[in-house]
Short mmCIF file of N, CA and C in Angstrom, two decimals:
data_model
loop_
_atom_site.label_atom_id
_atom_site.label_comp_id
_atom_site.label_asym_id
_atom_site.label_seq_id
_atom_site.Cartn_x
_atom_site.Cartn_y
_atom_site.Cartn_z
N MET B 1 111.06 41.41 -35.46
CA MET B 1 110.56 41.90 -34.21
C MET B 1 111.00 41.05 -33.03
N ALA B 2 111.74 40.04 -33.28
CA ALA B 2 112.21 39.21 -32.18
C ALA B 2 113.13 40.03 -31.29
N GLY B 3 112.95 39.91 -29.99
CA GLY B 3 113.81 40.60 -29.06
C GLY B 3 113.32 41.97 -28.63
N SER B 4 112.24 42.51 -29.24
CA SER B 4 111.76 43.82 -28.81
C SER B 4 110.86 43.66 -27.59
N ARG B 5 110.96 44.62 -26.68
CA ARG B 5 110.18 44.59 -25.44
C ARG B 5 109.57 45.94 -25.17
N PHE B 6 108.53 45.91 -24.43
CA PHE B 6 107.90 47.13 -23.96
C PHE B 6 108.37 47.35 -22.52
N VAL B 7 108.95 48.51 -22.27
CA VAL B 7 109.40 48.85 -20.92
C VAL B 7 108.62 50.09 -20.48
N PRO B 8 107.68 49.94 -19.53
CA PRO B 8 106.89 51.10 -19.11
C PRO B 8 107.73 52.11 -18.33
N ASN B 9 107.42 53.36 -18.52
CA ASN B 9 108.07 54.44 -17.77
C ASN B 9 107.27 54.62 -16.48
N ARG B 10 107.66 53.92 -15.45
CA ARG B 10 106.90 53.88 -14.20
C ARG B 10 106.78 55.24 -13.52
N ALA B 11 107.79 56.05 -13.63
CA ALA B 11 107.73 57.38 -13.00
C ALA B 11 106.66 58.24 -13.66
N ASN B 12 106.57 58.21 -14.99
CA ASN B 12 105.55 58.99 -15.68
C ASN B 12 104.15 58.43 -15.45
N ILE B 13 104.03 57.12 -15.37
CA ILE B 13 102.74 56.51 -15.10
C ILE B 13 102.27 56.93 -13.70
N ALA B 14 103.16 56.86 -12.72
CA ALA B 14 102.81 57.24 -11.35
C ALA B 14 102.43 58.72 -11.28
N SER B 15 103.14 59.58 -12.01
CA SER B 15 102.80 61.01 -11.97
C SER B 15 101.45 61.26 -12.62
N PHE B 16 101.12 60.54 -13.69
CA PHE B 16 99.81 60.66 -14.32
C PHE B 16 98.70 60.23 -13.36
N LEU B 17 98.94 59.17 -12.61
CA LEU B 17 97.93 58.63 -11.70
C LEU B 17 97.72 59.50 -10.45
N ARG B 18 98.53 60.56 -10.30
CA ARG B 18 98.38 61.48 -9.17
C ARG B 18 97.92 62.87 -9.59
N THR B 19 97.61 63.09 -10.84
CA THR B 19 97.23 64.43 -11.31
C THR B 19 95.89 64.86 -10.73
N PRO B 20 95.65 66.16 -10.65
CA PRO B 20 94.35 66.65 -10.17
C PRO B 20 93.18 66.18 -11.05
N GLU B 21 93.43 66.04 -12.35
CA GLU B 21 92.39 65.57 -13.25
C GLU B 21 92.01 64.12 -12.95
N THR B 22 93.00 63.29 -12.68
CA THR B 22 92.74 61.90 -12.33
C THR B 22 91.99 61.83 -11.00
N ARG B 23 92.39 62.66 -10.06
CA ARG B 23 91.70 62.69 -8.76
C ARG B 23 90.24 63.10 -8.94
N ALA B 24 90.00 64.12 -9.77
CA ALA B 24 88.63 64.58 -10.01
C ALA B 24 87.78 63.48 -10.66
N LEU B 25 88.36 62.75 -11.60
CA LEU B 25 87.64 61.66 -12.26
C LEU B 25 87.29 60.56 -11.26
N ILE B 26 88.24 60.18 -10.45
CA ILE B 26 88.00 59.13 -9.45
C ILE B 26 86.96 59.60 -8.44
N GLU B 27 87.03 60.86 -8.05
CA GLU B 27 86.04 61.38 -7.10
C GLU B 27 84.64 61.38 -7.71
N ARG B 28 84.51 61.79 -8.98
CA ARG B 28 83.20 61.77 -9.64
C ARG B 28 82.64 60.35 -9.70
N LYS B 29 83.49 59.40 -10.05
CA LYS B 29 83.05 58.01 -10.17
C LYS B 29 82.65 57.42 -8.83
N THR B 30 83.43 57.67 -7.79
CA THR B 30 83.08 57.11 -6.49
C THR B 30 81.81 57.76 -5.94
N ARG B 31 81.62 59.05 -6.18
CA ARG B 31 80.38 59.71 -5.73
C ARG B 31 79.16 59.15 -6.48
N ALA B 32 79.32 58.84 -7.76
CA ALA B 32 78.22 58.24 -8.52
C ALA B 32 77.87 56.86 -7.96
N VAL B 33 78.87 56.08 -7.62
CA VAL B 33 78.62 54.76 -7.03
C VAL B 33 77.94 54.91 -5.67
N ALA B 34 78.39 55.84 -4.86
CA ALA B 34 77.77 56.06 -3.54
C ALA B 34 76.31 56.48 -3.68
N ALA B 35 76.01 57.34 -4.63
CA ALA B 35 74.63 57.77 -4.84
C ALA B 35 73.76 56.61 -5.32
N ALA B 36 74.30 55.80 -6.24
CA ALA B 36 73.55 54.64 -6.73
C ALA B 36 73.36 53.61 -5.63
N ALA B 37 74.37 53.42 -4.79
CA ALA B 37 74.26 52.47 -3.68
C ALA B 37 73.22 52.94 -2.67
N ALA B 38 73.18 54.25 -2.42
CA ALA B 38 72.19 54.78 -1.48
C ALA B 38 70.77 54.55 -2.02
N SER B 39 70.61 54.69 -3.34
CA SER B 39 69.30 54.45 -3.95
C SER B 39 68.93 52.97 -3.90
N ALA B 40 69.91 52.09 -4.05
CA ALA B 40 69.66 50.65 -4.10
C ALA B 40 69.58 50.02 -2.71
N SER B 41 69.96 50.75 -1.70
CA SER B 41 70.02 50.18 -0.35
C SER B 41 68.65 49.85 0.21
N GLU B 42 68.59 48.72 0.91
CA GLU B 42 67.36 48.32 1.59
C GLU B 42 67.23 49.05 2.92
N ALA B 43 68.32 49.67 3.37
CA ALA B 43 68.32 50.42 4.64
C ALA B 43 68.29 51.91 4.30
N GLY B 44 68.90 52.72 5.14
CA GLY B 44 68.90 54.17 4.94
C GLY B 44 69.82 54.68 3.86
N GLY B 45 70.82 53.90 3.49
CA GLY B 45 71.73 54.29 2.41
C GLY B 45 72.72 55.38 2.76
N LEU B 46 73.38 55.26 3.90
CA LEU B 46 74.40 56.24 4.30
C LEU B 46 75.79 55.71 3.96
N PHE B 47 76.27 56.02 2.77
CA PHE B 47 77.58 55.57 2.32
C PHE B 47 78.56 56.73 2.40
N ARG B 48 79.82 56.43 2.59
CA ARG B 48 80.87 57.45 2.69
C ARG B 48 81.84 57.26 1.53
N VAL B 49 82.29 58.38 0.95
CA VAL B 49 83.28 58.37 -0.13
C VAL B 49 84.61 58.83 0.44
N ASP B 50 85.66 58.09 0.13
CA ASP B 50 87.00 58.43 0.58
C ASP B 50 87.92 58.47 -0.64
N VAL B 51 88.51 59.62 -0.91
CA VAL B 51 89.46 59.77 -2.03
C VAL B 51 90.75 60.31 -1.44
N GLU B 52 91.84 59.64 -1.75
CA GLU B 52 93.13 59.98 -1.15
C GLU B 52 94.23 59.90 -2.22
N THR B 53 95.11 60.89 -2.23
CA THR B 53 96.25 60.86 -3.14
C THR B 53 97.46 60.33 -2.38
N GLY B 54 97.97 59.20 -2.82
CA GLY B 54 99.12 58.58 -2.18
C GLY B 54 100.39 58.83 -2.97
N GLU B 55 101.44 58.13 -2.63
CA GLU B 55 102.72 58.29 -3.33
C GLU B 55 102.65 57.81 -4.77
N GLN B 56 101.93 56.73 -5.02
CA GLN B 56 101.90 56.13 -6.34
C GLN B 56 100.67 56.50 -7.17
N ARG B 57 99.53 56.74 -6.51
CA ARG B 57 98.29 56.94 -7.25
C ARG B 57 97.22 57.56 -6.35
N VAL B 58 96.11 57.92 -7.01
CA VAL B 58 94.93 58.36 -6.29
C VAL B 58 94.07 57.12 -6.06
N ARG B 59 93.54 57.01 -4.85
CA ARG B 59 92.71 55.87 -4.50
C ARG B 59 91.34 56.38 -4.07
N GLY B 60 90.31 55.73 -4.57
CA GLY B 60 88.96 56.10 -4.18
C GLY B 60 88.22 54.89 -3.65
N ALA B 61 87.37 55.11 -2.66
CA ALA B 61 86.59 54.01 -2.08
C ALA B 61 85.23 54.51 -1.66
N VAL B 62 84.25 53.63 -1.81
CA VAL B 62 82.91 53.88 -1.28
C VAL B 62 82.79 52.94 -0.09
N ILE B 63 82.53 53.50 1.06
CA ILE B 63 82.56 52.73 2.30
C ILE B 63 81.15 52.53 2.83
N GLY B 64 80.87 51.33 3.25
CA GLY B 64 79.64 50.75 3.76
C GLY B 64 78.47 51.61 4.15
N ASP B 65 77.35 50.96 4.26
CA ASP B 65 76.10 51.60 4.63
C ASP B 65 76.05 51.75 6.15
N TYR B 66 76.19 52.97 6.62
CA TYR B 66 76.23 53.23 8.06
C TYR B 66 74.84 53.21 8.70
N SER B 67 73.81 53.06 7.90
CA SER B 67 72.46 53.06 8.46
C SER B 67 72.01 51.66 8.88
N THR B 68 72.86 50.66 8.66
CA THR B 68 72.51 49.29 9.03
C THR B 68 73.70 48.59 9.67
N ASN B 69 73.42 47.63 10.52
CA ASN B 69 74.47 46.81 11.12
C ASN B 69 74.67 45.51 10.35
N ASP B 70 73.88 45.30 9.31
CA ASP B 70 73.97 44.09 8.51
C ASP B 70 74.90 44.31 7.33
N PRO B 71 76.10 43.71 7.32
CA PRO B 71 77.03 43.92 6.22
C PRO B 71 76.51 43.39 4.89
N GLU B 72 75.61 42.43 4.93
CA GLU B 72 75.06 41.87 3.70
C GLU B 72 74.20 42.90 2.95
N VAL B 73 73.47 43.72 3.68
CA VAL B 73 72.65 44.79 3.08
C VAL B 73 73.57 45.79 2.38
N SER B 74 74.65 46.16 3.03
CA SER B 74 75.62 47.10 2.47
C SER B 74 76.28 46.51 1.22
N ARG B 75 76.68 45.25 1.31
CA ARG B 75 77.34 44.59 0.18
C ARG B 75 76.43 44.51 -1.03
N ARG B 76 75.18 44.14 -0.82
CA ARG B 76 74.23 44.04 -1.94
C ARG B 76 74.05 45.39 -2.63
N ALA B 77 73.91 46.45 -1.84
CA ALA B 77 73.73 47.78 -2.43
C ALA B 77 74.97 48.21 -3.21
N LEU B 78 76.15 47.94 -2.68
CA LEU B 78 77.38 48.32 -3.39
C LEU B 78 77.54 47.53 -4.68
N LEU B 79 77.22 46.25 -4.66
CA LEU B 79 77.32 45.45 -5.88
C LEU B 79 76.34 45.92 -6.95
N ARG B 80 75.14 46.31 -6.55
CA ARG B 80 74.16 46.83 -7.51
C ARG B 80 74.62 48.17 -8.10
N ALA B 81 75.40 48.92 -7.35
CA ALA B 81 75.77 50.28 -7.75
C ALA B 81 77.04 50.37 -8.58
N LEU B 82 77.78 49.28 -8.72
CA LEU B 82 79.07 49.37 -9.42
C LEU B 82 78.97 49.90 -10.86
N ASP B 83 77.91 49.58 -11.56
CA ASP B 83 77.77 50.04 -12.94
C ASP B 83 77.60 51.56 -13.04
N ALA B 84 77.27 52.22 -11.96
CA ALA B 84 77.08 53.67 -11.99
C ALA B 84 78.36 54.40 -12.38
N ALA B 85 79.51 53.83 -12.06
CA ALA B 85 80.79 54.48 -12.39
C ALA B 85 81.05 54.48 -13.89
N ARG B 86 80.50 53.52 -14.62
CA ARG B 86 80.74 53.44 -16.06
C ARG B 86 80.18 54.64 -16.81
N GLY B 87 79.06 55.15 -16.35
CA GLY B 87 78.40 56.24 -17.07
C GLY B 87 78.97 57.61 -16.76
N VAL B 88 79.95 57.69 -15.88
CA VAL B 88 80.51 58.99 -15.46
C VAL B 88 81.83 59.22 -16.18
N GLU B 89 81.98 60.40 -16.72
CA GLU B 89 83.24 60.76 -17.38
C GLU B 89 83.93 61.87 -16.65
#
């Protein structure tokens, strides 16, 4: 086995990471995190979900608690909510 290497097919990996199914999975997971963060928030819990398909992959983000001006409150709620994505398929 000396000399054997794994060479990833980057074009196929990138196409897989942009499929509608991958986008739907990422959207479900980010929405679950946003809902959990809203429940865990010490403020009003107004989080925004952003899902975007780029050239290489689909990107999802849960963006801060708009009901408070304290970034620490938003950060705490998001950190508590991260495990919510694990339970979503």
